[in-house]
Amino acid sequence: MTTHIVTMGGGGFSMTSDSSATNLDRYLVELTGKRAPLVCFIPTASADDPTYIHRFLTAYAALGVRTMVLTLWSDAAASVARLDQADLVVAGGGSTVNLLALWRAHGVDQVLARMIASERRVVLAGQSAGASCWYSGYLTDSFGDLRPMLNGLAVLPGSFCPHLDGEDRGAVYTQAVASGMIPGGYGVDDGAALHFVDGELSRVLAEREGAHALHVMPSDEPAASGVLTEILSAELI
């Protein structure tokens, strides 16, 4: 069993002006090890936004893959039943709180857990909300203001903060870790990503110059202001 999880602060096809695939999208497809993998896009966090779905289909059609979309606002039961056929699962951005609530209500979390426990290679990924959901804790604007939450799927340990540079979330995230509201974890820029293999961080990736990630951990050292931060060098792909 090998489970690959790639969590993007932002980027991929979601943030291109012409709905084109990026190097991070290509990286995800290559991770499957298959010539024509089945890629499932999950747009739950955006309320199954049809424009977002079209962007995905446009981007991934150019990559020579087979595609499917998991929808929970229509035909949910049949859609969830097909999820475990996917070689690559890509969760989109939007509201992390709504994503988690609906996944649990429809049993998506249970299907994903079975996929992770299976004997086959599984690749899970996402950006923004679709990245935050895999961790125990996360920083979200689902309520309007930025808030730390501790109800993630906990497939990955610790916490996650997307859009570290794009939305200037660093100060709120480090304070949330310092106060103990969420565990230590990672803040990731738009265009950067963390690649975990069976729960262990394997690579830090970037699809643009200057994108990086921060490792943020609580600290009792007097000079640390409650946290220690380490810049993680990213490999440009």
Short mmCIF file of C-alpha atoms in Angstrom, two decimals:
data_model
loop_
_atom_site.label_atom_id
_atom_site.label_comp_id
_atom_site.label_asym_id
_atom_site.label_seq_id
_atom_site.Cartn_x
_atom_site.Cartn_y
_atom_site.Cartn_z
CA MET A 1 0.00 0.00 0.00
CA THR A 2 1.32 3.41 -0.97
CA THR A 3 -0.67 6.58 -0.43
CA HIS A 4 0.51 9.82 -1.96
CA ILE A 5 -1.07 13.05 -0.73
CA VAL A 6 -0.18 16.37 -2.35
CA THR A 7 -1.48 19.50 -0.61
CA MET A 8 -1.25 22.79 -2.50
CA GLY A 9 -1.53 26.21 -0.91
CA GLY A 10 -3.08 27.33 -4.17
CA GLY A 11 -2.30 26.89 -7.83
CA GLY A 12 -2.82 24.21 -10.41
CA PHE A 13 -5.56 24.64 -13.01
CA SER A 14 -7.71 26.47 -10.43
CA MET A 15 -5.58 29.59 -10.70
CA THR A 16 -4.69 29.77 -14.40
CA SER A 17 -6.30 32.44 -16.57
CA ASP A 18 -7.13 30.04 -19.40
CA SER A 19 -8.14 26.89 -17.48
CA SER A 20 -4.92 25.18 -18.54
CA ALA A 21 -3.12 22.49 -16.59
CA THR A 22 0.08 23.42 -14.79
CA ASN A 23 3.18 21.52 -13.77
CA LEU A 24 1.57 20.62 -10.45
CA ASP A 25 -1.37 19.06 -12.30
CA ARG A 26 1.05 17.09 -14.48
CA TYR A 27 2.96 15.99 -11.39
CA LEU A 28 -0.22 14.56 -9.86
CA VAL A 29 -1.03 12.56 -12.97
CA GLU A 30 2.52 11.18 -13.16
CA LEU A 31 2.29 10.03 -9.54
CA THR A 32 -0.40 7.51 -10.47
CA GLY A 33 2.09 5.58 -12.59
CA LYS A 34 -0.62 4.89 -15.15
CA ARG A 35 -0.82 5.80 -18.82
CA ALA A 36 -4.47 6.91 -18.70
CA PRO A 37 -5.46 7.18 -15.02
CA LEU A 38 -8.99 7.92 -13.89
CA VAL A 39 -8.98 11.35 -12.25
CA CYS A 40 -11.86 12.33 -9.98
CA PHE A 41 -12.45 16.02 -9.28
CA ILE A 42 -14.39 16.84 -6.10
CA PRO A 43 -15.83 20.39 -6.19
CA THR A 44 -17.77 20.09 -2.92
CA ALA A 45 -16.13 23.14 -1.32
CA SER A 46 -17.43 25.33 -4.17
CA ALA A 47 -20.97 23.88 -4.02
CA ASP A 48 -20.32 21.85 -7.19
CA ASP A 49 -19.79 25.07 -9.13
CA PRO A 50 -20.29 24.27 -12.84
CA THR A 51 -17.70 26.82 -13.96
CA TYR A 52 -15.11 25.18 -11.71
CA ILE A 53 -16.04 21.74 -13.04
CA HIS A 54 -15.64 23.02 -16.61
CA ARG A 55 -12.20 24.40 -15.76
CA PHE A 56 -11.16 20.98 -14.46
CA LEU A 57 -12.47 19.13 -17.50
CA THR A 58 -10.75 21.60 -19.84
CA ALA A 59 -7.42 21.36 -18.02
CA TYR A 60 -7.28 17.60 -17.57
CA ALA A 61 -8.60 16.74 -21.02
CA ALA A 62 -5.27 17.99 -22.34
CA LEU A 63 -3.38 15.54 -20.11
CA GLY A 64 -4.71 12.38 -21.76
CA VAL A 65 -6.52 11.09 -18.66
CA ARG A 66 -10.00 9.76 -18.03
CA THR A 67 -12.10 12.09 -15.90
CA MET A 68 -15.03 11.92 -13.53
CA VAL A 69 -16.60 14.43 -11.14
CA LEU A 70 -18.03 13.64 -7.72
CA THR A 71 -21.16 15.72 -7.16
CA LEU A 72 -23.11 15.93 -3.91
CA TRP A 73 -25.83 18.39 -4.95
CA SER A 74 -27.20 15.97 -7.55
CA ASP A 75 -27.00 12.18 -7.99
CA ALA A 76 -24.91 12.00 -4.82
CA ALA A 77 -25.31 8.30 -3.98
CA ALA A 78 -24.26 7.08 -7.44
CA SER A 79 -21.45 9.62 -7.54
CA VAL A 80 -19.99 8.52 -4.19
CA ALA A 81 -20.34 4.85 -5.20
CA ARG A 82 -17.95 5.45 -8.12
CA LEU A 83 -15.31 7.31 -6.12
CA ASP A 84 -13.18 4.28 -5.23
CA GLN A 85 -12.56 3.62 -8.93
CA ALA A 86 -10.37 6.74 -9.17
CA ASP A 87 -6.59 6.57 -9.41
CA LEU A 88 -6.23 10.25 -8.54
CA VAL A 89 -8.59 12.35 -6.42
CA VAL A 90 -8.33 16.14 -6.69
CA ALA A 91 -10.35 18.24 -4.23
CA GLY A 92 -11.07 21.82 -5.17
CA GLY A 93 -11.06 25.05 -3.19
CA GLY A 94 -13.86 26.90 -1.44
CA SER A 95 -15.30 26.37 2.04
CA THR A 96 -13.38 23.78 4.06
CA VAL A 97 -16.09 23.65 6.74
CA ASN A 98 -18.82 22.91 4.20
CA LEU A 99 -16.63 20.36 2.42
CA LEU A 100 -16.04 18.37 5.59
CA ALA A 101 -19.68 18.51 6.69
CA LEU A 102 -20.96 17.23 3.36
CA TRP A 103 -18.27 14.59 2.95
CA ARG A 104 -19.19 13.15 6.33
CA ALA A 105 -22.92 13.34 5.68
CA HIS A 106 -22.57 11.45 2.39
CA GLY A 107 -19.87 9.01 3.53
CA VAL A 108 -17.15 10.39 1.26
CA ASP A 109 -14.72 10.30 4.19
CA GLN A 110 -15.41 6.59 4.66
CA VAL A 111 -14.77 5.79 1.00
CA LEU A 112 -11.50 7.73 1.10
CA ALA A 113 -10.46 5.86 4.26
CA ARG A 114 -11.08 2.54 2.51
CA MET A 115 -9.07 3.67 -0.50
CA ILE A 116 -6.15 4.61 1.75
CA ALA A 117 -6.34 1.24 3.53
CA SER A 118 -6.46 -0.72 0.27
CA GLU A 119 -3.54 -2.54 -1.25
CA ARG A 120 -3.35 -0.34 -4.34
CA ARG A 121 -1.53 2.90 -5.08
CA VAL A 122 -3.70 5.92 -4.23
CA VAL A 123 -3.03 9.57 -5.03
CA LEU A 124 -5.02 12.21 -3.16
CA ALA A 125 -4.59 15.93 -3.71
CA GLY A 126 -6.19 19.33 -3.48
CA GLN A 127 -5.64 23.03 -3.22
CA SER A 128 -6.81 25.49 -0.57
CA ALA A 129 -9.86 23.87 1.11
CA GLY A 130 -9.13 20.72 -0.84
CA ALA A 131 -5.71 20.62 0.78
CA SER A 132 -6.67 21.72 4.29
CA CYS A 133 -9.23 18.94 4.68
CA TRP A 134 -6.60 16.17 4.87
CA TYR A 135 -5.05 17.55 8.09
CA SER A 136 -6.26 17.56 11.70
CA GLY A 137 -6.40 21.35 11.91
CA TYR A 138 -6.53 24.19 9.43
CA LEU A 139 -7.04 27.92 9.00
CA THR A 140 -10.18 28.88 7.10
CA ASP A 141 -12.28 31.84 6.00
CA SER A 142 -15.40 29.66 5.74
CA PHE A 143 -17.17 31.93 8.24
CA GLY A 144 -15.92 35.18 6.71
CA ASP A 145 -13.10 35.96 9.11
CA LEU A 146 -10.02 33.75 9.42
CA ARG A 147 -10.48 31.05 12.06
CA PRO A 148 -8.53 28.00 13.21
CA MET A 149 -10.50 24.76 13.13
CA LEU A 150 -9.72 21.31 14.50
CA ASN A 151 -12.14 18.99 12.69
CA GLY A 152 -10.17 17.86 9.63
CA LEU A 153 -9.96 14.29 8.37
CA ALA A 154 -6.59 13.81 10.14
CA VAL A 155 -5.26 11.69 7.31
CA LEU A 156 -2.18 13.88 7.74
CA PRO A 157 -0.97 15.03 11.17
CA GLY A 158 -0.79 18.65 12.24
CA SER A 159 -2.37 21.66 10.59
CA PHE A 160 -2.39 23.51 7.27
CA CYS A 161 -2.71 27.09 6.12
CA PRO A 162 -3.23 27.70 2.37
CA HIS A 163 -2.61 30.95 0.46
CA LEU A 164 0.17 31.92 2.85
CA ASP A 165 1.47 34.69 0.57
CA GLY A 166 -1.54 35.31 -1.65
CA GLU A 167 -3.88 36.31 1.20
CA ASP A 168 -1.35 37.25 3.90
CA ARG A 169 -2.50 34.65 6.41
CA GLY A 170 0.83 34.04 8.14
CA ALA A 171 0.28 36.14 11.27
CA VAL A 172 -3.12 34.59 12.05
CA TYR A 173 -1.81 31.09 11.44
CA THR A 174 1.29 31.44 13.64
CA GLN A 175 -0.82 32.94 16.44
CA ALA A 176 -3.27 30.03 16.23
CA VAL A 177 -0.39 27.57 16.58
CA ALA A 178 1.26 29.59 19.35
CA SER A 179 -1.98 29.67 21.36
CA GLY A 180 -2.51 25.93 21.00
CA MET A 181 -5.81 26.31 19.14
CA ILE A 182 -4.45 24.08 16.38
CA PRO A 183 -1.31 21.92 16.29
CA GLY A 184 1.84 22.90 14.47
CA GLY A 185 1.98 22.33 10.77
CA TYR A 186 2.56 24.02 7.45
CA GLY A 187 1.78 27.31 5.78
CA VAL A 188 2.02 27.04 2.00
CA ASP A 189 2.18 29.72 -0.70
CA ASP A 190 0.09 29.78 -3.85
CA GLY A 191 1.99 27.72 -6.39
CA ALA A 192 3.71 25.55 -3.77
CA ALA A 193 2.82 22.08 -2.52
CA LEU A 194 3.78 19.40 -0.02
CA HIS A 195 4.05 15.79 -1.17
CA PHE A 196 3.52 13.16 1.55
CA VAL A 197 4.14 9.45 1.07
CA ASP A 198 2.34 7.24 3.58
CA GLY A 199 2.04 10.17 5.96
CA GLU A 200 5.67 11.34 5.79
CA LEU A 201 6.72 14.56 4.07
CA SER A 202 8.71 13.55 1.00
CA ARG A 203 9.09 16.65 -1.18
CA VAL A 204 8.31 20.37 -1.19
CA LEU A 205 7.39 21.53 -4.69
CA ALA A 206 6.85 24.82 -6.47
CA GLU A 207 5.49 25.62 -9.90
CA ARG A 208 6.70 29.23 -9.81
CA GLU A 209 9.85 30.98 -8.63
CA GLY A 210 9.70 32.22 -5.05
CA ALA A 211 6.86 30.00 -3.87
CA HIS A 212 7.71 28.21 -0.63
CA ALA A 213 6.32 26.60 2.51
CA LEU A 214 6.79 27.26 6.21
CA HIS A 215 7.00 24.64 8.94
CA VAL A 216 5.42 26.21 12.03
CA MET A 217 5.78 24.52 15.41
CA PRO A 218 4.84 25.60 18.95
CA SER A 219 7.73 26.51 21.22
CA ASP A 220 8.25 27.30 24.91
CA GLU A 221 11.48 29.17 24.26
CA PRO A 222 11.23 32.74 25.62
CA ALA A 223 12.52 34.33 22.42
CA ALA A 224 10.26 32.35 20.12
CA SER A 225 6.96 34.19 20.82
CA GLY A 226 5.27 30.80 21.07
CA VAL A 227 6.37 29.38 17.72
CA LEU A 228 9.40 28.32 15.76
CA THR A 229 9.24 28.71 11.99
CA GLU A 230 11.39 27.08 9.36
CA ILE A 231 11.37 27.97 5.67
CA LEU A 232 11.20 24.79 3.60
CA SER A 233 13.12 25.06 0.34
CA ALA A 234 10.93 24.12 -2.61
CA GLU A 235 11.99 22.18 -5.68
CA LEU A 236 10.88 23.96 -8.86
CA ILE A 237 9.02 21.64 -11.22
#
